[in-house]
Short mmCIF file of N, CA and C in Angstrom, two decimals:
data_model
loop_
_atom_site.label_atom_id
_atom_site.label_comp_id
_atom_site.label_asym_id
_atom_site.label_seq_id
_atom_site.Cartn_x
_atom_site.Cartn_y
_atom_site.Cartn_z
N UNK A 50 -23.72 74.79 -25.63
CA UNK A 50 -24.69 73.89 -26.22
C UNK A 50 -25.97 73.99 -25.41
N UNK A 51 -27.09 74.00 -26.11
CA UNK A 51 -28.37 74.13 -25.46
C UNK A 51 -28.89 72.80 -24.95
N UNK A 52 -29.95 72.91 -24.15
CA UNK A 52 -30.56 71.72 -23.57
C UNK A 52 -31.12 70.80 -24.65
N UNK A 53 -31.63 71.38 -25.73
CA UNK A 53 -32.17 70.57 -26.82
C UNK A 53 -31.10 69.66 -27.41
N UNK A 54 -29.90 70.21 -27.64
CA UNK A 54 -28.81 69.40 -28.19
C UNK A 54 -28.37 68.34 -27.19
N UNK A 55 -28.27 68.70 -25.91
CA UNK A 55 -27.91 67.72 -24.89
C UNK A 55 -28.94 66.61 -24.83
N UNK A 56 -30.22 66.96 -24.88
CA UNK A 56 -31.28 65.94 -24.88
C UNK A 56 -31.16 65.03 -26.09
N UNK A 57 -30.82 65.61 -27.23
CA UNK A 57 -30.67 64.82 -28.45
C UNK A 57 -29.51 63.82 -28.30
N UNK A 58 -28.42 64.26 -27.71
CA UNK A 58 -27.29 63.36 -27.48
C UNK A 58 -27.65 62.27 -26.48
N UNK A 59 -28.35 62.63 -25.42
CA UNK A 59 -28.77 61.66 -24.41
C UNK A 59 -29.62 60.55 -25.02
N UNK A 60 -30.34 60.86 -26.08
CA UNK A 60 -31.23 59.88 -26.70
C UNK A 60 -30.47 58.86 -27.55
N UNK A 61 -29.21 59.13 -27.87
CA UNK A 61 -28.42 58.21 -28.69
C UNK A 61 -27.92 57.04 -27.86
N UNK A 62 -27.70 55.92 -28.53
CA UNK A 62 -27.13 54.74 -27.85
C UNK A 62 -25.66 55.00 -27.56
N UNK A 63 -25.09 54.21 -26.67
CA UNK A 63 -23.67 54.32 -26.36
C UNK A 63 -22.84 54.10 -27.62
N UNK A 64 -23.23 53.15 -28.45
CA UNK A 64 -22.48 52.87 -29.68
C UNK A 64 -22.51 54.07 -30.62
N UNK A 65 -23.69 54.72 -30.76
CA UNK A 65 -23.80 55.90 -31.62
C UNK A 65 -22.94 57.04 -31.08
N UNK A 66 -22.96 57.25 -29.76
CA UNK A 66 -22.14 58.30 -29.16
C UNK A 66 -20.66 58.02 -29.41
N UNK A 67 -20.25 56.79 -29.18
CA UNK A 67 -18.86 56.39 -29.42
C UNK A 67 -18.46 56.66 -30.87
N UNK A 68 -19.27 56.17 -31.79
CA UNK A 68 -18.94 56.30 -33.21
C UNK A 68 -18.80 57.76 -33.62
N UNK A 69 -19.73 58.60 -33.18
CA UNK A 69 -19.68 60.01 -33.54
C UNK A 69 -18.47 60.69 -32.94
N UNK A 70 -18.21 60.44 -31.65
CA UNK A 70 -17.11 61.11 -30.97
C UNK A 70 -15.77 60.67 -31.54
N UNK A 71 -15.57 59.36 -31.71
CA UNK A 71 -14.29 58.86 -32.22
C UNK A 71 -14.09 59.29 -33.67
N UNK A 72 -15.13 59.20 -34.48
CA UNK A 72 -15.02 59.60 -35.88
C UNK A 72 -14.64 61.09 -35.97
N UNK A 73 -15.29 61.93 -35.17
CA UNK A 73 -15.00 63.36 -35.18
C UNK A 73 -13.55 63.61 -34.74
N UNK A 74 -13.13 62.95 -33.65
CA UNK A 74 -11.77 63.15 -33.14
C UNK A 74 -10.73 62.72 -34.15
N UNK A 75 -10.95 61.59 -34.80
CA UNK A 75 -9.99 61.11 -35.81
C UNK A 75 -9.96 62.06 -36.99
N UNK A 76 -11.13 62.46 -37.47
CA UNK A 76 -11.21 63.35 -38.63
C UNK A 76 -10.53 64.69 -38.36
N UNK A 77 -10.61 65.18 -37.11
CA UNK A 77 -10.04 66.48 -36.77
C UNK A 77 -8.70 66.38 -36.06
N UNK A 78 -8.13 65.20 -36.00
CA UNK A 78 -6.83 65.04 -35.37
C UNK A 78 -6.82 65.40 -33.90
N UNK A 79 -7.93 65.15 -33.22
CA UNK A 79 -8.05 65.49 -31.80
C UNK A 79 -7.46 64.37 -30.95
N UNK A 80 -6.13 64.32 -30.94
CA UNK A 80 -5.45 63.26 -30.20
C UNK A 80 -5.63 63.42 -28.70
N UNK A 81 -5.87 64.64 -28.24
CA UNK A 81 -6.11 64.84 -26.80
C UNK A 81 -7.35 64.07 -26.36
N UNK A 82 -8.42 64.11 -27.16
CA UNK A 82 -9.63 63.36 -26.83
C UNK A 82 -9.35 61.86 -26.86
N UNK A 83 -8.67 61.41 -27.91
CA UNK A 83 -8.40 59.97 -28.04
C UNK A 83 -7.53 59.49 -26.88
N UNK A 84 -6.55 60.29 -26.47
CA UNK A 84 -5.71 59.92 -25.35
C UNK A 84 -6.54 59.89 -24.06
N UNK A 85 -7.40 60.87 -23.90
CA UNK A 85 -8.26 60.91 -22.70
C UNK A 85 -9.17 59.69 -22.68
N UNK A 86 -9.67 59.29 -23.83
CA UNK A 86 -10.50 58.09 -23.92
C UNK A 86 -9.72 56.88 -23.43
N UNK A 87 -8.48 56.75 -23.89
CA UNK A 87 -7.65 55.63 -23.46
C UNK A 87 -7.43 55.65 -21.95
N UNK A 88 -7.33 56.84 -21.37
CA UNK A 88 -7.11 56.95 -19.94
C UNK A 88 -8.35 56.62 -19.12
N UNK A 89 -9.55 56.90 -19.64
CA UNK A 89 -10.77 56.66 -18.85
C UNK A 89 -11.33 55.26 -19.03
N UNK A 90 -10.87 54.52 -20.04
CA UNK A 90 -11.39 53.17 -20.27
C UNK A 90 -11.16 52.26 -19.06
N UNK A 91 -9.97 52.21 -18.45
CA UNK A 91 -9.82 51.31 -17.31
C UNK A 91 -10.79 51.60 -16.17
N UNK A 92 -11.03 52.86 -15.87
CA UNK A 92 -11.98 53.19 -14.80
C UNK A 92 -13.40 52.79 -15.20
N UNK A 93 -13.73 52.99 -16.47
CA UNK A 93 -15.07 52.60 -16.94
C UNK A 93 -15.22 51.08 -16.87
N UNK A 94 -14.17 50.35 -17.22
CA UNK A 94 -14.25 48.89 -17.12
C UNK A 94 -14.38 48.45 -15.67
N UNK A 95 -13.66 49.11 -14.78
CA UNK A 95 -13.77 48.78 -13.36
C UNK A 95 -15.19 49.02 -12.86
N UNK A 96 -15.84 50.08 -13.37
CA UNK A 96 -17.20 50.38 -12.93
C UNK A 96 -18.20 49.33 -13.40
N UNK A 97 -17.81 48.54 -14.40
CA UNK A 97 -18.69 47.46 -14.87
C UNK A 97 -18.38 46.15 -14.17
N UNK A 98 -17.42 46.18 -13.22
CA UNK A 98 -17.07 44.98 -12.48
C UNK A 98 -16.03 44.12 -13.16
N UNK A 99 -15.36 44.65 -14.16
CA UNK A 99 -14.39 43.89 -14.94
C UNK A 99 -12.97 44.27 -14.51
N UNK A 100 -12.61 43.98 -13.23
CA UNK A 100 -11.30 44.37 -12.72
C UNK A 100 -10.15 43.66 -13.42
N UNK A 101 -10.35 42.41 -13.84
CA UNK A 101 -9.28 41.69 -14.54
C UNK A 101 -8.89 42.41 -15.82
N UNK A 102 -9.89 42.85 -16.57
CA UNK A 102 -9.61 43.57 -17.82
C UNK A 102 -8.93 44.89 -17.52
N UNK A 103 -9.29 45.54 -16.41
CA UNK A 103 -8.66 46.80 -16.03
C UNK A 103 -7.18 46.60 -15.82
N UNK A 104 -6.79 45.57 -15.08
CA UNK A 104 -5.38 45.30 -14.82
C UNK A 104 -4.64 45.02 -16.12
N UNK A 105 -5.24 44.25 -16.99
CA UNK A 105 -4.61 43.95 -18.27
C UNK A 105 -4.44 45.21 -19.10
N UNK A 106 -5.46 46.06 -19.13
CA UNK A 106 -5.40 47.28 -19.94
C UNK A 106 -4.30 48.22 -19.47
N UNK A 107 -4.12 48.30 -18.17
CA UNK A 107 -3.10 49.20 -17.67
C UNK A 107 -1.71 48.76 -18.07
N UNK A 108 -1.53 47.50 -18.37
CA UNK A 108 -0.20 47.00 -18.72
C UNK A 108 0.01 46.84 -20.22
N UNK A 109 -1.03 47.01 -21.04
CA UNK A 109 -0.89 46.77 -22.48
C UNK A 109 -1.52 47.90 -23.29
N UNK A 110 -0.69 48.68 -23.91
CA UNK A 110 -1.18 49.79 -24.73
C UNK A 110 -2.01 49.26 -25.90
N UNK A 111 -1.60 48.15 -26.48
CA UNK A 111 -2.37 47.62 -27.60
C UNK A 111 -3.78 47.25 -27.18
N UNK A 112 -3.95 46.79 -25.96
CA UNK A 112 -5.29 46.47 -25.47
C UNK A 112 -6.12 47.75 -25.34
N UNK A 113 -5.48 48.82 -24.89
CA UNK A 113 -6.19 50.10 -24.78
C UNK A 113 -6.65 50.59 -26.15
N UNK A 114 -5.77 50.46 -27.15
CA UNK A 114 -6.15 50.90 -28.49
C UNK A 114 -7.32 50.07 -29.02
N UNK A 115 -7.26 48.78 -28.78
CA UNK A 115 -8.36 47.91 -29.19
C UNK A 115 -9.63 48.28 -28.45
N UNK A 116 -9.52 48.52 -27.17
CA UNK A 116 -10.69 48.91 -26.37
C UNK A 116 -11.28 50.23 -26.87
N UNK A 117 -10.42 51.15 -27.26
CA UNK A 117 -10.90 52.45 -27.73
C UNK A 117 -11.79 52.28 -28.95
N UNK A 118 -11.41 51.37 -29.83
CA UNK A 118 -12.20 51.18 -31.04
C UNK A 118 -13.53 50.48 -30.74
N UNK A 119 -13.60 49.71 -29.65
CA UNK A 119 -14.82 48.98 -29.32
C UNK A 119 -15.52 49.57 -28.10
N UNK A 120 -15.11 50.74 -27.65
CA UNK A 120 -15.60 51.26 -26.38
C UNK A 120 -17.00 51.84 -26.44
N UNK A 121 -17.71 51.62 -27.52
CA UNK A 121 -19.10 52.05 -27.59
C UNK A 121 -20.06 50.91 -27.35
N UNK A 122 -19.52 49.72 -27.11
CA UNK A 122 -20.35 48.52 -27.02
C UNK A 122 -20.64 48.14 -25.58
N UNK A 123 -21.79 47.56 -25.35
CA UNK A 123 -22.15 46.93 -24.09
C UNK A 123 -22.05 47.82 -22.87
N UNK A 124 -21.71 47.19 -21.75
CA UNK A 124 -21.63 47.90 -20.47
C UNK A 124 -20.55 48.97 -20.49
N UNK A 125 -19.44 48.69 -21.18
CA UNK A 125 -18.37 49.69 -21.28
C UNK A 125 -18.87 50.93 -22.00
N UNK A 126 -19.58 50.74 -23.10
CA UNK A 126 -20.14 51.88 -23.82
C UNK A 126 -21.08 52.68 -22.94
N UNK A 127 -21.91 51.98 -22.17
CA UNK A 127 -22.83 52.67 -21.28
C UNK A 127 -22.09 53.45 -20.20
N UNK A 128 -20.99 52.87 -19.67
CA UNK A 128 -20.21 53.55 -18.65
C UNK A 128 -19.52 54.80 -19.20
N UNK A 129 -19.24 54.81 -20.51
CA UNK A 129 -18.55 55.94 -21.14
C UNK A 129 -19.50 56.97 -21.75
N UNK A 130 -20.82 56.73 -21.68
CA UNK A 130 -21.79 57.66 -22.26
C UNK A 130 -21.55 59.10 -21.83
N UNK A 131 -21.36 59.40 -20.52
CA UNK A 131 -21.16 60.80 -20.12
C UNK A 131 -19.92 61.42 -20.76
N UNK A 132 -18.87 60.63 -20.94
CA UNK A 132 -17.64 61.10 -21.56
C UNK A 132 -17.90 61.51 -23.01
N UNK A 133 -18.62 60.66 -23.74
CA UNK A 133 -18.94 60.97 -25.14
C UNK A 133 -19.88 62.16 -25.24
N UNK A 134 -20.88 62.23 -24.38
CA UNK A 134 -21.84 63.34 -24.43
C UNK A 134 -21.14 64.66 -24.16
N UNK A 135 -20.24 64.68 -23.17
CA UNK A 135 -19.51 65.90 -22.88
C UNK A 135 -18.70 66.36 -24.09
N UNK A 136 -17.99 65.42 -24.71
CA UNK A 136 -17.17 65.76 -25.88
C UNK A 136 -18.04 66.24 -27.04
N UNK A 137 -19.09 65.50 -27.33
CA UNK A 137 -19.95 65.86 -28.47
C UNK A 137 -20.68 67.18 -28.22
N UNK A 138 -20.99 67.48 -26.97
CA UNK A 138 -21.66 68.75 -26.69
C UNK A 138 -20.72 69.93 -26.93
N UNK A 139 -19.43 69.69 -26.87
CA UNK A 139 -18.44 70.74 -27.17
C UNK A 139 -18.17 70.87 -28.66
N UNK A 140 -18.64 69.89 -29.44
CA UNK A 140 -18.42 69.88 -30.89
C UNK A 140 -19.74 69.58 -31.59
N UNK A 141 -20.65 70.57 -31.64
CA UNK A 141 -21.98 70.32 -32.20
C UNK A 141 -21.98 69.92 -33.66
N UNK A 142 -20.88 70.11 -34.37
CA UNK A 142 -20.84 69.71 -35.78
C UNK A 142 -20.40 68.26 -35.94
N UNK A 143 -20.21 67.55 -34.83
CA UNK A 143 -19.79 66.14 -34.90
C UNK A 143 -20.96 65.25 -35.31
#
């Protein structure tokens, strides 16, 4: 992916990055990405200072699934921006 495409992705909001990445992964059955998203959410939440939510997420799969669907919002979405940009840069048709 070229610098122009990376710059274009950088200009998107965290919510837009989330929506594009998750929609693409679901549409293409990319469960590896979705699983990786579930694994990085606790660390992203910890980086936002939300340690209580991190502990809860590690013990509840349903919470992780819920978080995955909302992980483009707020501070969590901002913490996950690099994750979404990396994925979308590998899939320019997303």
